[in-house]
Amino acid sequence: MLYRESGQFSTSYPADRRIFRLYQERWAFYLLLAAAFLLIPWLGNDYWFSAILIPFLVLSLAALGLNLLTGYAGQLSLGSAAFMAVGAFAAYNSHLRIEGLPFLLSLLLGGVVAGLTGVVFGLPSLRIKGFYILVSTLAAQFFVLWVFTTFAWFSNDSSSGVITAPPLVILGHDFSSPQGRYLFTLTVVVALGFLAKSIVGSELGRNWMAVRDMDKAAEVIGIALPKAKLLAFAISSFYLGIAGSLWAFCYLGTVEPHGFDLSRSFQILFIIIIGGMGSILGNFLGAAFIVLLPILLSHIASGLLADTIDAGQLENCQKIIFGGLIIFFLIKEPDGLAKIYQTCKQRLQVWPLRF
Amino acid sequence: MTARNPLLTLEHISLSFKGVKAITDMSFSVAEGEICALIGPNGAGKSSLLNVINGVYQPDDGIITYDGEIRTAMRPHHAAERGIARTFQNIALFKGMSVLDNVLTGRNLKVQSSWLEQAFNVGRAPKEALVQRQKAEEIIEFLRIQPWRGSLVGGLPYGLQKRVELARALAAEPKLLLLDEPMAGMNRDEKAEMSRFIVDTQREFGTTIVLIEHDIGVVMALSQHLVVLDYGKKIGDGPPEAVRNNPEVIAAYLGTRH
């Protein structure tokens, strides 16, 4: 009833291809954006901004980057965290070494450098595919971290290898408060999200999916495979690089290589598997699941059972429940949370009928 | 056979896979605007021949003349650029994409604007997106697959998938269309429908078509030119009536009455 499609006709091709074709979806999205930009900054506290919302947004963006490569172009990767690290260090170094460079530009530069690095490590994809390309990206993961820990130049010869991020000043405004960092991260994520939606709906996105679904046929109908693959690596790594910078500047406040180790790559991979490959929405759902659910569980546990069960045991129980939920969702819907959302939507469209 | 210019000429083409001869000394030519059928028993080298024509396989020997260009080897990408489109024996659609997206992918070589223009929807991109969609819709209408344009291809019935694959090939506005068993596994009605689409394609767009088909009734009715293969060699070549009466062809393919 609420989700009625009847009477909503697209009368032009652009209207047919718009992101939210139904007015219900459009309004829901506008409300969500309004809440995220106006309501939450007003309601939320520092803990919510710094410990929950910012990492959620940044990991969504990182997952979005990996999803472009893996979910859309079909190239597996375990080097996500490495490209994040490249982005963070490149942004930090450009900020440090180029006098008077605005923060936004150094952020962009970080993304571009990460994108170029992605192209280099994507070169093997021209000859190998599947699990073998996974190994090549794994090499990126180890090589990049080795470079950043070995050569002190990257961390400005700081003795600990850990460097403090510069204050967040954009166009003369200071965004260093938790609220400001949240708003800045949100703006970047929303803008890049729209850009990604536009890319996957364009010819490049179709070429990626063609390469993913059947590369031989893609070649026969004239798609240039090397260009499609390398652009996938470049754009994906650009997104990851921006996410890495945000992770360092907006979340941690420090730039250190070990924040970007292999387990971070796995975390991002899990987000897109649980959220849904080949879906933009799925990244946000998956990140919510991976980032927010453990926090929710621990709040529930400490609120309800803190007195009855030993703290260590409680923590283990949370992990068991979390793991169980992952397995449950993957069995119920192997295509991820985005697919569950789609199914719900289809059900709602015919509700109260069943078919 | 006809006075029309040959669009495609194969001269002394040979192909082998690690010593196993797939095609031996194959020569024939396809006139512009005709429907040419390749027939022959399983393993006769028909599909290999199509793969040689559009550059998936490189022949060991021989010369191919296509549209005035003489070549011995070619990449599939170049073949597509020169106007050769094809369908596959086992459907090679992009299963995770909608019918419309599959057809639009077929037009990828017609796109002028860069990916950056498209991503930001500036410059040539907005206008071109309209034109591309319009062209794709024309093909979708031509093959009567409008009701399924938004459906994922993987979930469609087999006969429709075959039609979508033809749509994707036609979307490229090809000069030469290679169809590898377009009617395999179809019932009579579906075969009749597909045959109509193939004839319509030739009439409407003037496309030269080379097709592989086993249903001899369909082949006789559709084609103006028949090439018969057996064990990688050409054993018959000419108009359908002449080939039908060729004793060698009857022995190898049509079967003799004992």
Coordinates of C-alpha atoms in Angstrom, one line a residue:
Chain A
M1 CA 0.0 0.0 0.0
L2 CA 2.7 2.4 1.0
Y3 CA 5.0 1.4 -1.8
R4 CA 2.6 1.7 -4.7
E5 CA 4.1 2.0 -8.1
S6 CA 0.8 2.5 -9.9
G7 CA 0.4 5.8 -11.6
Q8 CA 4.1 6.6 -11.7
F9 CA 5.1 6.6 -15.3
S10 CA 8.4 7.8 -16.6
T11 CA 7.8 10.0 -19.6
S12 CA 11.4 10.5 -20.6
Y13 CA 14.5 8.3 -20.7
P14 CA 16.3 10.4 -18.0
A15 CA 13.3 10.0 -15.7
D16 CA 13.3 6.3 -16.3
R17 CA 17.0 6.0 -15.4
R18 CA 16.9 8.3 -12.3
I19 CA 18.4 6.8 -9.1
F20 CA 15.1 6.9 -7.2
R21 CA 12.4 6.4 -9.7
L22 CA 9.5 6.1 -7.3
Y23 CA 8.5 9.2 -5.3
Q24 CA 8.3 7.1 -2.1
E25 CA 12.0 6.2 -2.4
R26 CA 12.9 9.8 -3.3
W27 CA 11.2 11.3 -0.3
A28 CA 12.6 8.6 2.0
F29 CA 16.0 9.4 0.8
Y30 CA 15.5 13.2 1.2
L31 CA 14.3 12.6 4.7
L32 CA 17.3 10.4 5.4
L33 CA 19.7 13.1 4.1
A34 CA 17.9 15.8 6.1
A35 CA 18.2 13.7 9.2
A36 CA 21.8 13.0 8.6
F37 CA 22.8 16.6 7.9
L38 CA 20.5 18.5 10.3
L39 CA 19.0 16.3 12.9
I40 CA 21.9 14.1 13.9
P41 CA 24.5 16.9 14.3
W42 CA 22.0 18.5 16.7
L43 CA 21.1 15.4 18.6
G44 CA 24.3 13.4 18.6
N45 CA 27.1 13.6 21.2
D46 CA 30.9 13.4 20.7
Y47 CA 31.0 9.7 21.4
W48 CA 28.4 9.0 18.7
F49 CA 30.3 11.1 16.2
S50 CA 33.8 9.9 16.9
A51 CA 33.3 6.3 17.8
I52 CA 30.3 5.2 15.7
L53 CA 29.2 7.4 12.9
I54 CA 32.5 8.5 11.4
P55 CA 34.0 4.9 11.2
F56 CA 30.7 3.7 9.8
L57 CA 30.7 6.3 7.1
V58 CA 34.4 5.8 6.2
L59 CA 34.1 2.1 6.1
S60 CA 31.0 2.4 3.9
L61 CA 33.1 4.5 1.5
A62 CA 36.0 2.0 1.5
A63 CA 33.5 -0.8 0.8
L64 CA 32.1 1.3 -2.0
G65 CA 35.5 1.5 -3.5
L66 CA 36.1 -2.3 -3.2
N67 CA 32.6 -3.0 -4.5
L68 CA 33.3 -1.0 -7.7
L69 CA 36.3 -3.3 -8.3
T70 CA 34.9 -6.6 -7.1
G71 CA 31.1 -6.3 -7.2
Y72 CA 30.9 -4.5 -10.5
A73 CA 34.1 -5.3 -12.5
G74 CA 34.6 -8.8 -11.0
Q75 CA 38.2 -8.4 -10.0
L76 CA 38.9 -9.9 -6.5
S77 CA 41.1 -7.8 -4.2
L78 CA 42.6 -8.2 -0.8
G79 CA 44.6 -5.0 -1.0
S80 CA 41.9 -2.5 0.0
A81 CA 43.7 -1.4 3.2
A82 CA 46.9 -0.9 1.3
F83 CA 45.2 1.6 -1.1
M84 CA 43.7 3.3 1.9
A85 CA 47.2 3.6 3.4
V86 CA 48.5 5.1 0.2
G87 CA 45.7 7.6 0.2
A88 CA 46.3 8.6 3.8
F89 CA 50.1 8.9 3.5
A90 CA 49.9 10.7 0.1
A91 CA 47.4 13.2 1.5
Y92 CA 49.5 13.7 4.6
N93 CA 52.7 14.2 2.7
S94 CA 51.2 16.5 0.1
H95 CA 49.8 18.6 3.0
L96 CA 53.1 18.6 4.7
R97 CA 55.4 19.3 1.8
I98 CA 53.4 21.5 -0.5
E99 CA 53.1 24.9 1.2
G100 CA 49.6 26.3 1.5
L101 CA 47.9 23.4 -0.2
P102 CA 44.2 23.4 0.8
F103 CA 43.1 20.3 2.7
L104 CA 40.5 19.4 0.1
L105 CA 43.2 19.4 -2.6
S106 CA 45.5 17.2 -0.6
L107 CA 42.6 14.8 0.1
L108 CA 42.0 14.7 -3.7
L109 CA 45.7 14.2 -4.4
G110 CA 45.8 11.3 -1.9
G111 CA 43.0 9.7 -3.9
V112 CA 44.7 10.2 -7.2
V113 CA 48.0 8.8 -5.9
A114 CA 46.1 5.8 -4.5
G115 CA 44.4 5.4 -7.9
L116 CA 47.7 5.3 -9.7
T117 CA 49.0 2.8 -7.3
G118 CA 45.9 0.7 -7.9
V119 CA 46.6 0.8 -11.6
V120 CA 50.2 -0.5 -11.0
F121 CA 48.9 -3.4 -8.9
G122 CA 46.0 -4.0 -11.3
L123 CA 48.4 -4.6 -14.2
P124 CA 48.6 -8.4 -13.6
S125 CA 44.8 -8.5 -14.1
L126 CA 45.4 -8.1 -17.8
R127 CA 46.9 -11.6 -17.8
I128 CA 45.4 -13.4 -14.9
K129 CA 42.0 -13.6 -13.2
G130 CA 40.0 -15.0 -10.3
F131 CA 41.9 -16.1 -7.3
Y132 CA 45.3 -15.4 -8.9
I133 CA 44.6 -11.7 -9.1
L134 CA 43.7 -11.9 -5.4
V135 CA 47.2 -12.9 -4.8
S136 CA 48.6 -10.0 -6.7
T137 CA 46.5 -7.6 -4.6
L138 CA 47.7 -9.4 -1.5
A139 CA 51.2 -8.5 -2.6
A140 CA 50.1 -4.8 -2.7
Q141 CA 48.9 -5.2 0.9
F142 CA 52.3 -6.4 2.2
F143 CA 54.5 -4.3 -0.1
V144 CA 52.8 -1.0 0.7
L145 CA 52.9 -1.5 4.4
W146 CA 56.5 -2.5 4.2
V147 CA 57.4 0.7 2.3
F148 CA 55.6 2.9 4.8
T149 CA 57.2 1.2 7.9
T150 CA 60.7 1.0 6.3
F151 CA 61.2 4.4 4.8
A152 CA 60.8 7.1 7.5
W153 CA 60.5 9.8 4.9
F154 CA 56.8 9.0 4.5
S155 CA 56.1 9.6 8.2
N156 CA 58.3 12.7 8.2
D157 CA 61.1 11.0 10.1
S158 CA 58.9 10.7 13.2
S159 CA 60.6 8.3 15.6
S160 CA 57.5 6.3 16.4
G161 CA 56.3 6.0 12.9
V162 CA 53.0 7.5 14.1
I163 CA 52.2 11.0 13.0
T164 CA 49.5 13.4 14.1
A165 CA 47.1 14.5 11.5
P166 CA 46.9 18.2 10.8
P167 CA 43.8 20.2 11.9
L168 CA 40.9 20.0 9.5
V169 CA 40.6 23.5 8.0
I170 CA 38.5 23.8 4.9
L171 CA 37.9 27.2 3.2
G172 CA 38.8 28.9 6.4
H173 CA 36.4 27.0 8.6
D174 CA 37.7 24.7 11.3
F175 CA 36.1 21.2 11.1
S176 CA 38.1 19.7 13.9
S177 CA 35.3 19.2 16.3
P178 CA 33.7 15.8 16.3
Q179 CA 30.6 17.3 14.8
G180 CA 32.5 19.1 12.1
R181 CA 34.5 15.9 11.3
Y182 CA 31.2 14.0 11.0
L183 CA 29.6 16.6 8.7
F184 CA 32.7 16.7 6.5
T185 CA 32.9 12.9 6.3
L186 CA 29.2 12.7 5.5
T187 CA 29.5 15.3 2.7
V188 CA 32.4 13.5 1.1
V189 CA 30.7 10.1 1.3
V190 CA 27.4 11.4 -0.1
A191 CA 29.1 13.2 -3.0
L192 CA 31.2 10.2 -3.9
G193 CA 28.2 7.9 -3.4
F194 CA 26.3 9.8 -6.1
L195 CA 29.3 9.8 -8.3
A196 CA 29.6 6.0 -8.0
K197 CA 26.0 5.6 -8.8
S198 CA 26.5 7.7 -11.9
I199 CA 29.5 5.7 -13.0
V200 CA 27.9 2.3 -12.6
G201 CA 24.9 3.5 -14.6
S202 CA 27.1 4.8 -17.4
E203 CA 28.8 2.9 -20.2
L204 CA 31.8 2.3 -18.0
G205 CA 29.7 0.5 -15.4
R206 CA 28.1 -1.6 -18.1
N207 CA 31.5 -2.5 -19.5
W208 CA 32.6 -3.5 -16.0
M209 CA 29.6 -5.8 -15.5
A210 CA 30.1 -7.3 -18.9
V211 CA 33.7 -8.1 -18.0
R212 CA 32.5 -9.6 -14.7
D213 CA 29.8 -11.7 -16.2
M214 CA 31.6 -13.0 -19.3
D215 CA 34.9 -11.4 -20.4
K216 CA 35.2 -13.4 -23.6
A217 CA 31.8 -12.1 -24.9
A218 CA 32.7 -8.6 -23.7
E219 CA 35.8 -8.7 -25.9
V220 CA 33.9 -10.0 -28.9
I221 CA 31.4 -7.1 -28.8
G222 CA 34.3 -4.7 -28.7
I223 CA 34.8 -3.7 -25.1
A224 CA 38.5 -2.9 -24.5
L225 CA 39.2 -5.2 -21.6
P226 CA 42.5 -3.7 -20.5
K227 CA 41.0 -0.2 -20.3
A228 CA 37.9 -1.4 -18.4
K229 CA 40.0 -3.4 -15.9
L230 CA 42.6 -0.7 -15.2
L231 CA 39.9 2.0 -14.9
A232 CA 38.2 -0.3 -12.3
F233 CA 41.4 -0.6 -10.4
A234 CA 42.1 3.2 -10.6
I235 CA 38.6 4.4 -9.6
S236 CA 38.3 1.8 -6.9
S237 CA 41.6 2.7 -5.4
F238 CA 40.8 6.4 -5.7
Y239 CA 37.7 5.8 -3.5
L240 CA 39.8 3.7 -1.1
G241 CA 42.5 6.4 -1.0
I242 CA 39.9 9.0 0.0
A243 CA 38.5 6.6 2.6
G244 CA 42.0 6.1 3.9
S245 CA 42.6 9.8 4.3
L246 CA 39.3 10.2 6.0
W247 CA 40.1 7.3 8.3
A248 CA 43.4 9.0 9.3
F249 CA 42.3 12.6 9.4
C250 CA 38.7 12.4 10.6
Y251 CA 38.6 9.2 12.6
L252 CA 41.9 8.3 14.2
G253 CA 43.6 11.7 14.0
T254 CA 46.9 10.0 13.3
V255 CA 48.5 8.4 10.3
E256 CA 50.1 5.1 11.0
P257 CA 50.7 2.1 8.7
H258 CA 49.3 -0.5 11.1
G259 CA 45.8 0.9 11.0
F260 CA 45.8 -0.4 7.5
D261 CA 46.8 -4.0 7.9
L262 CA 45.4 -7.1 6.3
S263 CA 42.6 -7.5 8.8
R264 CA 41.2 -4.1 7.6
S265 CA 41.2 -5.5 4.0
F266 CA 39.3 -8.5 5.2
Q267 CA 36.9 -6.3 7.1
I268 CA 36.1 -4.3 4.0
L269 CA 35.7 -7.5 2.0
F270 CA 33.2 -8.9 4.6
I271 CA 31.3 -5.7 4.4
I272 CA 30.7 -6.1 0.7
I273 CA 30.0 -9.8 1.0
I274 CA 27.4 -9.2 3.7
G275 CA 26.1 -6.0 2.2
G276 CA 25.8 -7.2 -1.3
M277 CA 28.2 -7.3 -4.3
G278 CA 27.3 -5.0 -7.2
S279 CA 25.1 -2.7 -5.1
I280 CA 25.8 0.8 -3.8
L281 CA 23.3 0.6 -1.0
G282 CA 24.8 -2.7 0.1
N283 CA 28.0 -1.0 1.2
F284 CA 26.1 1.1 3.7
L285 CA 24.0 -1.9 5.0
G286 CA 27.1 -4.0 5.2
A287 CA 29.1 -1.4 7.1
A288 CA 26.2 -0.9 9.4
F289 CA 26.1 -4.6 10.1
I290 CA 29.9 -5.0 10.6
V291 CA 30.5 -1.7 12.5
L292 CA 27.2 -0.9 14.3
L293 CA 26.0 -4.4 15.3
P294 CA 28.9 -5.3 17.6
I295 CA 28.5 -2.0 19.4
L296 CA 24.8 -2.6 19.8
L297 CA 25.4 -6.1 21.0
S298 CA 27.9 -4.9 23.6
H299 CA 25.4 -2.2 24.8
I300 CA 22.7 -4.7 25.1
A301 CA 24.9 -7.1 26.9
S302 CA 26.3 -4.6 29.4
G303 CA 22.9 -3.2 30.0
L304 CA 21.0 -6.5 30.6
L305 CA 23.5 -9.1 31.8
A306 CA 26.4 -7.2 33.3
D307 CA 25.7 -8.3 36.8
T308 CA 24.9 -12.0 36.1
I309 CA 27.6 -13.1 33.7
D310 CA 31.4 -12.5 33.9
A311 CA 32.6 -9.7 31.6
G312 CA 35.1 -11.9 29.7
Q313 CA 32.4 -14.5 29.0
L314 CA 30.0 -11.8 28.0
E315 CA 32.4 -10.6 25.3
N316 CA 32.8 -14.1 24.0
C317 CA 29.1 -14.5 23.9
Q318 CA 28.8 -11.3 21.8
K319 CA 31.3 -12.7 19.3
I320 CA 29.4 -15.9 19.1
I321 CA 26.1 -14.1 18.5
F322 CA 27.7 -11.8 15.9
G323 CA 29.3 -14.7 14.0
G324 CA 26.0 -16.7 14.2
L325 CA 24.2 -13.7 12.7
I326 CA 26.7 -13.5 9.8
I327 CA 26.1 -17.1 9.0
F328 CA 22.4 -16.8 9.4
F329 CA 22.2 -13.9 6.9
L330 CA 24.5 -15.5 4.4
I331 CA 22.4 -18.7 4.4
K332 CA 19.1 -16.8 4.2
E333 CA 20.4 -14.5 1.4
P334 CA 23.8 -15.2 -0.1
D335 CA 23.4 -12.1 -2.3
G336 CA 23.6 -9.9 0.8
L337 CA 21.5 -7.4 2.7
A338 CA 20.9 -5.3 -0.4
K339 CA 19.1 -8.3 -1.9
I340 CA 17.0 -8.7 1.2
Y341 CA 16.1 -5.0 0.9
Q342 CA 15.1 -5.6 -2.7
T343 CA 12.9 -8.5 -1.8
C344 CA 11.2 -6.6 1.0
K345 CA 10.5 -3.8 -1.5
Q346 CA 9.0 -6.2 -4.0
R347 CA 6.8 -7.7 -1.2
L348 CA 5.7 -4.2 -0.1
Q349 CA 4.7 -3.2 -3.6
V350 CA 2.0 -5.9 -3.8
W351 CA 1.1 -5.9 -0.1
P352 CA -1.4 -7.0 1.2
L353 CA -1.5 -9.5 -1.6
R354 CA 1.3 -12.1 -1.8
F355 CA 2.0 -12.1 -5.5
Chain B
M1 CA 26.5 -17.4 -57.6
T2 CA 25.3 -13.8 -57.6
A3 CA 26.8 -10.7 -59.1
R4 CA 27.0 -9.0 -55.8
N5 CA 30.4 -8.2 -54.4
P6 CA 31.9 -10.6 -51.8
L7 CA 31.9 -9.0 -48.3
L8 CA 34.0 -11.8 -46.9
T9 CA 36.4 -14.1 -48.7
L10 CA 38.3 -16.9 -47.0
E11 CA 41.3 -18.4 -48.9
H12 CA 43.1 -21.5 -47.9
I13 CA 42.3 -21.1 -44.2
S14 CA 43.8 -23.8 -41.9
L15 CA 43.5 -24.1 -38.1
S16 CA 44.7 -26.7 -35.8
F17 CA 44.8 -27.1 -32.0
K18 CA 48.0 -28.7 -30.8
G19 CA 48.3 -30.8 -34.0
V20 CA 44.6 -31.7 -34.3
K21 CA 43.4 -30.2 -37.5
A22 CA 40.2 -28.4 -37.1
I23 CA 40.0 -26.7 -40.4
T24 CA 41.9 -27.7 -43.5
D25 CA 42.4 -25.5 -46.6
M26 CA 39.0 -23.8 -46.4
S27 CA 38.0 -21.3 -49.2
F28 CA 34.7 -19.7 -49.8
S29 CA 33.2 -16.3 -50.1
V30 CA 30.1 -14.6 -48.8
A31 CA 28.4 -12.0 -50.9
E32 CA 27.2 -8.8 -49.5
G33 CA 23.7 -8.9 -48.2
E34 CA 23.2 -12.7 -48.4
I35 CA 22.3 -15.2 -45.8
C36 CA 25.0 -17.9 -45.9
A37 CA 24.5 -21.1 -43.8
L38 CA 27.3 -23.3 -42.6
I39 CA 26.2 -26.9 -42.1
G40 CA 27.9 -30.1 -41.2
P41 CA 28.0 -32.8 -38.6
N42 CA 29.3 -32.1 -35.0
G43 CA 33.0 -31.4 -34.9
A44 CA 33.1 -30.4 -38.6
G45 CA 34.7 -27.1 -37.6
K46 CA 31.8 -24.7 -38.1
S47 CA 32.1 -22.9 -34.8
S48 CA 35.9 -22.8 -35.2
L49 CA 35.4 -21.1 -38.6
L50 CA 33.2 -18.4 -37.0
N51 CA 35.9 -17.9 -34.4
V52 CA 38.5 -17.5 -37.1
I53 CA 36.3 -14.9 -38.9
N54 CA 35.9 -12.7 -35.9
G55 CA 39.4 -13.1 -34.5
V56 CA 38.9 -15.3 -31.5
Y57 CA 41.1 -17.9 -33.1
Q58 CA 44.1 -17.0 -35.3
P59 CA 44.3 -19.3 -38.4
D60 CA 47.6 -21.1 -38.9
D61 CA 47.5 -20.4 -42.6
G62 CA 45.4 -18.5 -45.2
I63 CA 44.1 -15.1 -45.9
I64 CA 40.8 -13.5 -45.0
T65 CA 39.5 -10.6 -47.0
Y66 CA 36.8 -8.7 -45.3
D67 CA 35.2 -5.5 -46.7
G68 CA 38.3 -4.8 -48.8
E69 CA 40.8 -5.4 -45.9
I70 CA 43.2 -8.3 -46.3
R71 CA 44.4 -9.9 -43.1
T72 CA 45.8 -13.0 -41.7
A73 CA 45.2 -12.4 -38.0
M74 CA 43.0 -10.1 -36.1
R75 CA 41.9 -9.4 -32.5
P76 CA 38.2 -9.7 -31.6
H77 CA 38.1 -6.1 -30.7
H78 CA 39.2 -5.0 -34.1
A79 CA 36.7 -7.3 -35.7
A80 CA 34.0 -5.6 -33.7
E81 CA 35.2 -2.2 -34.7
R82 CA 35.1 -3.3 -38.4
G83 CA 31.4 -4.3 -38.0
I84 CA 31.4 -8.0 -37.3
A85 CA 29.0 -9.0 -34.5
R86 CA 28.1 -12.5 -33.4
T87 CA 26.0 -14.7 -31.1
F88 CA 27.3 -17.8 -29.4
Q89 CA 26.2 -21.4 -29.4
N90 CA 25.9 -21.4 -25.6
I91 CA 24.3 -18.1 -24.7
A92 CA 27.0 -15.6 -23.8
L93 CA 24.8 -12.9 -22.3
F94 CA 25.8 -10.8 -19.3
K95 CA 23.6 -12.6 -16.8
G96 CA 23.7 -10.0 -14.0
M97 CA 22.5 -7.2 -16.2
S98 CA 19.1 -6.2 -17.5
V99 CA 18.0 -6.8 -21.1
L100 CA 18.3 -3.1 -21.8
D101 CA 21.8 -3.0 -20.3
N102 CA 22.8 -6.0 -22.4
V103 CA 21.5 -4.3 -25.6
L104 CA 23.2 -1.0 -24.6
T105 CA 26.5 -2.9 -24.1
G106 CA 26.2 -4.0 -27.7
R107 CA 26.5 -0.3 -28.7
N108 CA 29.7 0.3 -26.7
L109 CA 31.7 1.1 -29.8
K110 CA 29.2 3.8 -30.9
V111 CA 29.7 5.8 -27.7
Q112 CA 31.7 9.0 -28.3
S113 CA 31.8 10.7 -24.9
S114 CA 34.5 9.8 -22.4
W115 CA 33.8 8.0 -19.1
L116 CA 34.4 11.2 -17.2
E117 CA 31.8 13.1 -19.2
Q118 CA 29.4 10.3 -18.5
A119 CA 30.2 10.1 -14.8
F120 CA 29.5 13.8 -14.3
N121 CA 26.8 13.9 -17.0
V122 CA 28.4 16.9 -18.7
G123 CA 29.6 17.7 -22.3
R124 CA 28.5 15.2 -24.9
A125 CA 27.2 12.7 -22.4
P126 CA 23.5 13.7 -21.7
K127 CA 22.6 14.1 -25.3
E128 CA 24.4 10.9 -26.3
A129 CA 22.7 8.9 -23.6
L130 CA 19.4 9.8 -25.1
V131 CA 20.5 8.8 -28.6
Q132 CA 22.0 5.5 -27.4
R133 CA 18.8 4.6 -25.5
Q134 CA 16.7 5.5 -28.5
K135 CA 18.7 3.2 -30.7
A136 CA 18.6 0.4 -28.1
E137 CA 14.9 0.8 -27.9
E138 CA 14.5 0.5 -31.6
I139 CA 16.3 -2.9 -31.5
I140 CA 14.3 -4.0 -28.5
E141 CA 11.1 -3.1 -30.4
F142 CA 12.3 -4.8 -33.6
L143 CA 12.8 -8.1 -31.7
R144 CA 9.7 -7.6 -29.6
I145 CA 11.3 -7.9 -26.2
Q146 CA 9.9 -4.7 -24.7
P147 CA 8.1 -6.4 -21.8
W148 CA 11.4 -7.7 -20.5
R149 CA 13.6 -4.7 -21.0
G150 CA 14.1 -4.2 -17.2
S151 CA 14.4 -7.9 -16.3
L152 CA 17.7 -9.5 -15.4
V153 CA 18.8 -11.7 -18.3
G154 CA 19.7 -14.7 -16.2
G155 CA 16.1 -15.2 -15.2
L156 CA 14.6 -15.2 -18.6
P157 CA 13.5 -18.4 -20.5
Y158 CA 16.0 -19.8 -23.0
G159 CA 14.2 -18.7 -26.2
L160 CA 14.1 -15.2 -25.0
Q161 CA 17.7 -15.2 -24.0
K162 CA 18.6 -16.2 -27.5
R163 CA 16.6 -13.3 -28.8
V164 CA 18.3 -10.9 -26.4
E165 CA 21.6 -12.1 -27.6
L166 CA 20.6 -11.4 -31.2
A167 CA 19.4 -7.9 -30.0
R168 CA 22.8 -7.3 -28.4
A169 CA 24.6 -8.2 -31.7
L170 CA 22.2 -6.1 -33.8
A171 CA 22.6 -3.1 -31.5
A172 CA 26.2 -2.8 -32.8
E173 CA 24.7 -2.1 -36.3
P174 CA 26.9 -4.8 -37.8
K175 CA 27.8 -5.3 -41.4
L176 CA 28.4 -8.9 -40.9
L177 CA 26.4 -10.9 -38.4
L178 CA 27.7 -14.4 -37.3
L179 CA 25.0 -16.5 -35.7
D180 CA 26.1 -19.7 -34.0
E181 CA 23.1 -22.0 -33.8
P182 CA 20.5 -19.3 -33.2
M183 CA 17.7 -21.9 -33.1
A184 CA 19.4 -24.7 -31.1
G185 CA 17.0 -26.2 -28.5
M186 CA 14.0 -24.3 -29.7
N187 CA 10.5 -25.7 -30.5
R188 CA 8.9 -25.2 -33.8
D189 CA 7.1 -22.0 -33.0
E190 CA 10.2 -20.4 -31.5
K191 CA 12.2 -21.5 -34.6
A192 CA 9.7 -19.9 -36.9
E193 CA 9.8 -16.7 -34.9
M194 CA 13.6 -16.6 -34.9
S195 CA 13.7 -17.4 -38.6
R196 CA 11.5 -14.4 -39.2
F197 CA 13.7 -12.2 -37.1
I198 CA 16.7 -13.3 -39.1
V199 CA 15.0 -12.7 -42.5
D200 CA 13.7 -9.3 -41.2
T201 CA 17.2 -8.4 -40.1
Q202 CA 18.6 -9.0 -43.6
R203 CA 15.7 -7.1 -45.3
E204 CA 15.5 -4.2 -42.9
F205 CA 19.2 -3.5 -42.3
G206 CA 20.8 -5.2 -45.3
T207 CA 23.0 -7.2 -42.9
T208 CA 25.1 -10.0 -44.3
I209 CA 24.5 -13.1 -42.2
V210 CA 26.6 -16.2 -41.7
L211 CA 24.8 -18.8 -39.6
I212 CA 25.3 -22.2 -38.3
E213 CA 22.2 -24.4 -38.1
H214 CA 21.3 -28.0 -37.9
D215 CA 17.7 -28.0 -38.8
I216 CA 18.0 -28.6 -42.5
G217 CA 14.4 -27.4 -43.2
V218 CA 15.2 -24.1 -41.7
V219 CA 18.5 -23.8 -43.5
M220 CA 17.0 -24.5 -46.9
A221 CA 14.2 -22.0 -46.3
L222 CA 16.4 -19.2 -44.9
S223 CA 19.6 -19.2 -46.8
Q224 CA 20.7 -18.1 -50.3
H225 CA 24.0 -19.8 -50.0
L226 CA 25.1 -23.0 -48.3
V227 CA 28.5 -24.2 -47.3
V228 CA 28.9 -27.8 -46.1
L229 CA 31.7 -28.9 -43.9
D230 CA 32.9 -32.3 -42.8
Y231 CA 36.1 -33.1 -40.9
G232 CA 37.3 -29.5 -41.3
K233 CA 37.0 -29.6 -45.1
K234 CA 34.5 -28.0 -47.4
I235 CA 32.5 -30.6 -49.3
G236 CA 29.8 -28.5 -50.7
D237 CA 29.3 -24.8 -51.7
G238 CA 26.5 -23.2 -53.6
P239 CA 22.8 -22.4 -53.6
P240 CA 20.7 -24.7 -51.4
E241 CA 19.1 -26.6 -54.3
A242 CA 22.4 -27.5 -55.8
V243 CA 23.9 -28.5 -52.5
R244 CA 20.9 -30.7 -51.7
N245 CA 21.6 -32.8 -54.7
N246 CA 25.3 -33.1 -54.2
P247 CA 26.1 -36.8 -53.6
E248 CA 29.0 -36.1 -51.3
V249 CA 26.9 -33.8 -49.1
I250 CA 24.1 -36.4 -49.0
A251 CA 26.6 -39.1 -47.9
A252 CA 28.2 -37.0 -45.2
Y253 CA 25.3 -35.0 -43.8
L254 CA 21.9 -35.7 -45.1
G255 CA 22.3 -39.4 -45.0
T256 CA 21.8 -42.0 -47.7
R257 CA 18.7 -44.1 -48.1
H258 CA 19.7 -47.7 -47.7

